[in-house]
Amino acid sequence: MLISAFALCICALASRLAAYVITKRQGESEKQKNTEPLGKEGGFQLILSDPYLRLIAILTILLNVVIGAGDFIFGKLLVAHANEVVGTAANVLQARKAYIGAFYANYYGWINLFSFLIQAFLVSRIFKRIGIRASLFVLPALSLATFLSILAYPVLGVVRVLKIGENSANYSLQNTVRQALLLPTSREAKYKANAAIDTFCVRLGDVLQAAVIFVGSTLHFDVRSFAAVSLVMTIVWIFVAVRLYQQPEHSNRGPEFRGSLGHPAVLQGPASSVSEGPVQ
């Protein structure tokens, strides 16, 4: 018994020592990786050369176009509703503005509340249940339902509920999904490509959305016509999400550096849809 207990203690100490050594080596490797200079490739070069990053960029552009178009349609429905409730006479102009302002205050209040609740209680559970890549389809599904309801029967009350759900999912779940998609990418992609996506691609989506509204207004589109165009863009968005879902797991490869014994070592974590794995 005494020999067995002694052997167990030796095994436990050996396990702890091995864990300490491995953790220390991983920490040193991560520290070395973070001090390595980034490559010469720019953010746009990384995006254009990598189909995985390219699909994320296209997805971001389409998302901004579709969400912005939906907000524009919602605004047109609200103005029409305010004209019916308050009137269009010049003497009720201030009352109409106050009605629209109060409506938007209530609308964005619900969006902020649901965004917080989704982020705090649902995002991690959704990731565990269906995974990060499958979560890509939650927001376009809500957008699809929004535009189909507008095409079928554009009622402000119904569109309001759908837009609250859509914007809440965008501010919470969708933002987390896009950041999580970049976790298994290289260090250059996290710094450079992500910056290019957050700046250029987001703004390009806003510009394209403004162009769609300008062309539609010039051609005197009604609400249903705008919804039809937005529905087509949503379908394209879903197609891009499918392509991104089908992409092979993206390996996280860092720059080569010299290890403690002078031998070359490559920082590489196993591809993961949730987080970076340990350095091997």
Short mmCIF file of N, CA and C in Angstrom, two decimals, residues 6-102:
data_model
loop_
_atom_site.label_atom_id
_atom_site.label_comp_id
_atom_site.label_asym_id
_atom_site.label_seq_id
_atom_site.Cartn_x
_atom_site.Cartn_y
_atom_site.Cartn_z
N PHE A 6 3.09 5.89 -2.76
CA PHE A 6 4.27 6.64 -3.20
C PHE A 6 4.32 6.77 -4.72
N ALA A 7 3.95 5.69 -5.41
CA ALA A 7 3.94 5.71 -6.88
C ALA A 7 2.91 6.70 -7.41
N LEU A 8 1.74 6.73 -6.76
CA LEU A 8 0.70 7.68 -7.19
C LEU A 8 1.16 9.12 -7.01
N CYS A 9 1.85 9.37 -5.87
CA CYS A 9 2.36 10.73 -5.65
C CYS A 9 3.39 11.12 -6.71
N ILE A 10 4.27 10.16 -7.05
CA ILE A 10 5.27 10.44 -8.08
C ILE A 10 4.60 10.73 -9.42
N CYS A 11 3.55 9.95 -9.77
CA CYS A 11 2.82 10.17 -11.03
C CYS A 11 2.15 11.53 -11.05
N ALA A 12 1.54 11.91 -9.91
CA ALA A 12 0.87 13.22 -9.83
C ALA A 12 1.87 14.34 -9.99
N LEU A 13 3.03 14.23 -9.30
CA LEU A 13 4.05 15.27 -9.43
C LEU A 13 4.59 15.35 -10.85
N ALA A 14 4.77 14.18 -11.48
CA ALA A 14 5.26 14.17 -12.85
C ALA A 14 4.26 14.82 -13.80
N SER A 15 2.97 14.55 -13.58
CA SER A 15 1.93 15.15 -14.43
C SER A 15 1.91 16.66 -14.28
N ARG A 16 2.01 17.12 -13.02
CA ARG A 16 2.02 18.57 -12.79
C ARG A 16 3.24 19.22 -13.42
N LEU A 17 4.40 18.54 -13.29
CA LEU A 17 5.62 19.09 -13.87
C LEU A 17 5.51 19.16 -15.39
N ALA A 18 4.95 18.10 -16.00
CA ALA A 18 4.78 18.09 -17.46
C ALA A 18 3.84 19.20 -17.90
N ALA A 19 2.74 19.37 -17.16
CA ALA A 19 1.79 20.43 -17.50
C ALA A 19 2.43 21.80 -17.39
N TYR A 20 3.26 21.98 -16.36
CA TYR A 20 3.93 23.27 -16.18
C TYR A 20 4.89 23.55 -17.34
N VAL A 21 5.65 22.53 -17.71
CA VAL A 21 6.61 22.69 -18.80
C VAL A 21 5.90 23.01 -20.11
N ILE A 22 4.81 22.27 -20.41
CA ILE A 22 4.07 22.50 -21.65
C ILE A 22 3.47 23.89 -21.67
N THR A 23 2.85 24.30 -20.54
CA THR A 23 2.25 25.64 -20.46
C THR A 23 3.28 26.73 -20.64
N LYS A 24 4.46 26.52 -20.02
CA LYS A 24 5.52 27.52 -20.14
C LYS A 24 6.01 27.63 -21.57
N ARG A 25 6.17 26.47 -22.23
CA ARG A 25 6.61 26.49 -23.63
C ARG A 25 5.59 27.17 -24.53
N GLN A 26 4.31 26.88 -24.27
CA GLN A 26 3.27 27.53 -25.08
C GLN A 26 3.26 29.03 -24.85
N GLY A 27 3.44 29.45 -23.58
CA GLY A 27 3.49 30.88 -23.28
C GLY A 27 4.65 31.57 -23.97
N GLU A 28 5.81 30.91 -23.94
CA GLU A 28 6.97 31.48 -24.62
C GLU A 28 6.77 31.55 -26.13
N SER A 29 6.13 30.52 -26.69
CA SER A 29 5.87 30.52 -28.12
C SER A 29 4.91 31.63 -28.51
N GLU A 30 3.84 31.81 -27.70
CA GLU A 30 2.89 32.88 -27.98
C GLU A 30 3.55 34.24 -27.85
N LYS A 31 4.41 34.39 -26.83
CA LYS A 31 5.12 35.66 -26.66
C LYS A 31 6.03 35.94 -27.84
N GLN A 32 6.73 34.88 -28.30
CA GLN A 32 7.61 35.03 -29.45
C GLN A 32 6.82 35.40 -30.70
N LYS A 33 5.65 34.76 -30.86
CA LYS A 33 4.82 35.06 -32.03
C LYS A 33 4.33 36.50 -32.02
N ASN A 34 3.97 37.01 -30.84
CA ASN A 34 3.45 38.37 -30.76
C ASN A 34 4.52 39.43 -30.98
N THR A 35 5.78 39.06 -30.78
CA THR A 35 6.86 40.03 -31.01
C THR A 35 7.39 39.97 -32.43
N GLU A 36 6.99 38.96 -33.19
CA GLU A 36 7.43 38.87 -34.58
C GLU A 36 6.78 39.97 -35.41
N PRO A 37 7.51 40.61 -36.32
CA PRO A 37 6.90 41.63 -37.18
C PRO A 37 5.91 41.00 -38.15
N LEU A 38 4.88 41.78 -38.49
CA LEU A 38 3.89 41.31 -39.45
C LEU A 38 4.51 41.26 -40.85
N GLY A 39 3.90 40.46 -41.73
CA GLY A 39 4.38 40.35 -43.09
C GLY A 39 4.17 41.62 -43.88
N LYS A 40 4.68 41.63 -45.09
CA LYS A 40 4.58 42.81 -45.94
C LYS A 40 3.24 42.93 -46.64
N GLU A 41 2.47 41.86 -46.69
CA GLU A 41 1.19 41.90 -47.39
C GLU A 41 0.23 42.85 -46.69
N GLY A 42 -0.48 43.65 -47.49
CA GLY A 42 -1.49 44.53 -46.95
C GLY A 42 -2.80 43.80 -46.71
N GLY A 43 -3.73 44.48 -46.04
CA GLY A 43 -5.02 43.87 -45.74
C GLY A 43 -5.79 43.47 -46.99
N PHE A 44 -5.77 44.31 -48.01
CA PHE A 44 -6.49 44.00 -49.24
C PHE A 44 -5.84 42.84 -49.99
N GLN A 45 -4.50 42.77 -49.94
CA GLN A 45 -3.82 41.64 -50.57
C GLN A 45 -4.20 40.32 -49.91
N LEU A 46 -4.28 40.35 -48.59
CA LEU A 46 -4.67 39.14 -47.86
C LEU A 46 -6.09 38.71 -48.22
N ILE A 47 -6.99 39.68 -48.32
CA ILE A 47 -8.38 39.37 -48.64
C ILE A 47 -8.50 38.81 -50.05
N LEU A 48 -7.83 39.44 -51.00
CA LEU A 48 -7.94 39.00 -52.40
C LEU A 48 -7.27 37.65 -52.64
N SER A 49 -6.27 37.32 -51.86
CA SER A 49 -5.53 36.08 -52.07
C SER A 49 -6.11 34.89 -51.30
N ASP A 50 -7.04 35.14 -50.40
CA ASP A 50 -7.58 34.07 -49.56
C ASP A 50 -9.09 33.98 -49.76
N PRO A 51 -9.61 32.89 -50.32
CA PRO A 51 -11.06 32.79 -50.55
C PRO A 51 -11.88 32.86 -49.26
N TYR A 52 -11.33 32.37 -48.16
CA TYR A 52 -12.04 32.43 -46.88
C TYR A 52 -12.25 33.88 -46.45
N LEU A 53 -11.18 34.67 -46.47
CA LEU A 53 -11.29 36.08 -46.11
C LEU A 53 -12.12 36.86 -47.13
N ARG A 54 -12.00 36.47 -48.40
CA ARG A 54 -12.75 37.14 -49.45
C ARG A 54 -14.26 36.96 -49.24
N LEU A 55 -14.67 35.79 -48.85
CA LEU A 55 -16.10 35.54 -48.60
C LEU A 55 -16.59 36.31 -47.39
N ILE A 56 -15.75 36.42 -46.36
CA ILE A 56 -16.14 37.22 -45.19
C ILE A 56 -16.33 38.68 -45.58
N ALA A 57 -15.44 39.20 -46.45
CA ALA A 57 -15.55 40.59 -46.90
C ALA A 57 -16.83 40.80 -47.71
N ILE A 58 -17.12 39.88 -48.64
CA ILE A 58 -18.34 40.00 -49.45
C ILE A 58 -19.58 39.91 -48.57
N LEU A 59 -19.53 39.02 -47.59
CA LEU A 59 -20.65 38.86 -46.67
C LEU A 59 -20.91 40.16 -45.90
N THR A 60 -19.84 40.82 -45.48
CA THR A 60 -19.97 42.08 -44.75
C THR A 60 -20.60 43.17 -45.62
N ILE A 61 -20.19 43.24 -46.87
CA ILE A 61 -20.75 44.23 -47.79
C ILE A 61 -22.24 43.99 -48.00
N LEU A 62 -22.61 42.74 -48.29
CA LEU A 62 -24.02 42.42 -48.53
C LEU A 62 -24.86 42.66 -47.29
N LEU A 63 -24.31 42.33 -46.13
CA LEU A 63 -25.05 42.55 -44.89
C LEU A 63 -25.42 44.02 -44.73
N ASN A 64 -24.45 44.92 -44.95
CA ASN A 64 -24.73 46.35 -44.80
C ASN A 64 -25.73 46.85 -45.83
N VAL A 65 -25.64 46.33 -47.05
CA VAL A 65 -26.59 46.75 -48.08
C VAL A 65 -28.01 46.33 -47.70
N VAL A 66 -28.17 45.08 -47.29
CA VAL A 66 -29.51 44.55 -46.99
C VAL A 66 -30.10 45.21 -45.74
N ILE A 67 -29.30 45.31 -44.68
CA ILE A 67 -29.81 45.92 -43.44
C ILE A 67 -30.16 47.38 -43.67
N GLY A 68 -29.30 48.11 -44.40
CA GLY A 68 -29.59 49.51 -44.69
C GLY A 68 -30.84 49.69 -45.54
N ALA A 69 -31.02 48.82 -46.53
CA ALA A 69 -32.22 48.90 -47.37
C ALA A 69 -33.47 48.61 -46.55
N GLY A 70 -33.37 47.64 -45.64
CA GLY A 70 -34.51 47.35 -44.77
C GLY A 70 -34.87 48.51 -43.87
N ASP A 71 -33.85 49.21 -43.35
CA ASP A 71 -34.12 50.39 -42.51
C ASP A 71 -34.79 51.49 -43.33
N PHE A 72 -34.37 51.65 -44.58
CA PHE A 72 -34.98 52.66 -45.44
C PHE A 72 -36.45 52.34 -45.70
N ILE A 73 -36.75 51.09 -46.00
CA ILE A 73 -38.13 50.68 -46.23
C ILE A 73 -38.97 50.89 -44.97
N PHE A 74 -38.40 50.53 -43.83
CA PHE A 74 -39.11 50.73 -42.57
C PHE A 74 -39.42 52.21 -42.35
N GLY A 75 -38.46 53.09 -42.68
CA GLY A 75 -38.70 54.53 -42.55
C GLY A 75 -39.83 55.02 -43.45
N LYS A 76 -39.89 54.50 -44.66
CA LYS A 76 -40.97 54.90 -45.58
C LYS A 76 -42.32 54.44 -45.04
N LEU A 77 -42.39 53.23 -44.49
CA LEU A 77 -43.64 52.74 -43.91
C LEU A 77 -44.05 53.58 -42.71
N LEU A 78 -43.06 53.98 -41.90
CA LEU A 78 -43.37 54.78 -40.72
C LEU A 78 -43.90 56.17 -41.11
N VAL A 79 -43.28 56.79 -42.11
CA VAL A 79 -43.75 58.11 -42.55
C VAL A 79 -45.18 58.02 -43.09
N ALA A 80 -45.46 56.98 -43.88
CA ALA A 80 -46.81 56.80 -44.40
C ALA A 80 -47.80 56.58 -43.27
N HIS A 81 -47.38 55.80 -42.27
CA HIS A 81 -48.26 55.55 -41.12
C HIS A 81 -48.50 56.84 -40.33
N ALA A 82 -47.46 57.65 -40.14
CA ALA A 82 -47.61 58.91 -39.42
C ALA A 82 -48.52 59.87 -40.16
N ASN A 83 -48.44 59.87 -41.48
CA ASN A 83 -49.33 60.73 -42.27
C ASN A 83 -50.78 60.32 -42.11
N GLU A 84 -51.03 59.02 -41.98
CA GLU A 84 -52.39 58.53 -41.79
C GLU A 84 -52.92 58.86 -40.40
N VAL A 85 -52.04 58.73 -39.39
CA VAL A 85 -52.48 58.94 -38.01
C VAL A 85 -52.59 60.42 -37.66
N VAL A 86 -51.56 61.19 -38.01
CA VAL A 86 -51.51 62.60 -37.60
C VAL A 86 -52.06 63.51 -38.68
N GLY A 87 -51.81 63.17 -39.94
CA GLY A 87 -52.22 64.02 -41.04
C GLY A 87 -51.03 64.64 -41.74
N THR A 88 -51.29 65.26 -42.87
CA THR A 88 -50.21 65.85 -43.67
C THR A 88 -50.30 67.36 -43.75
N ALA A 89 -51.22 67.97 -43.05
CA ALA A 89 -51.36 69.42 -43.10
C ALA A 89 -50.15 70.10 -42.50
N ALA A 90 -49.90 71.32 -42.93
CA ALA A 90 -48.73 72.06 -42.46
C ALA A 90 -48.83 72.38 -40.97
N ASN A 91 -50.03 72.56 -40.46
CA ASN A 91 -50.19 72.94 -39.05
C ASN A 91 -49.95 71.77 -38.09
N VAL A 92 -49.81 70.56 -38.61
CA VAL A 92 -49.54 69.40 -37.74
C VAL A 92 -48.14 68.85 -38.01
N LEU A 93 -47.31 69.65 -38.63
CA LEU A 93 -45.97 69.18 -38.97
C LEU A 93 -45.19 68.80 -37.72
N GLN A 94 -45.23 69.65 -36.70
CA GLN A 94 -44.51 69.36 -35.46
C GLN A 94 -45.06 68.12 -34.77
N ALA A 95 -46.36 67.96 -34.81
CA ALA A 95 -46.97 66.78 -34.20
C ALA A 95 -46.55 65.51 -34.93
N ARG A 96 -46.44 65.60 -36.26
CA ARG A 96 -46.01 64.43 -37.03
C ARG A 96 -44.55 64.09 -36.72
N LYS A 97 -43.69 65.13 -36.61
CA LYS A 97 -42.30 64.87 -36.25
C LYS A 97 -42.19 64.26 -34.86
N ALA A 98 -43.01 64.75 -33.93
CA ALA A 98 -42.97 64.22 -32.57
C ALA A 98 -43.44 62.76 -32.54
N TYR A 99 -44.43 62.45 -33.35
CA TYR A 99 -44.93 61.07 -33.42
C TYR A 99 -43.84 60.14 -33.95
N ILE A 100 -43.18 60.55 -35.02
CA ILE A 100 -42.12 59.72 -35.60
C ILE A 100 -40.95 59.58 -34.62
N GLY A 101 -40.59 60.66 -33.95
CA GLY A 101 -39.50 60.60 -32.98
C GLY A 101 -39.80 59.66 -31.82
N ALA A 102 -41.03 59.73 -31.31
CA ALA A 102 -41.42 58.84 -30.21
C ALA A 102 -41.44 57.38 -30.68
#
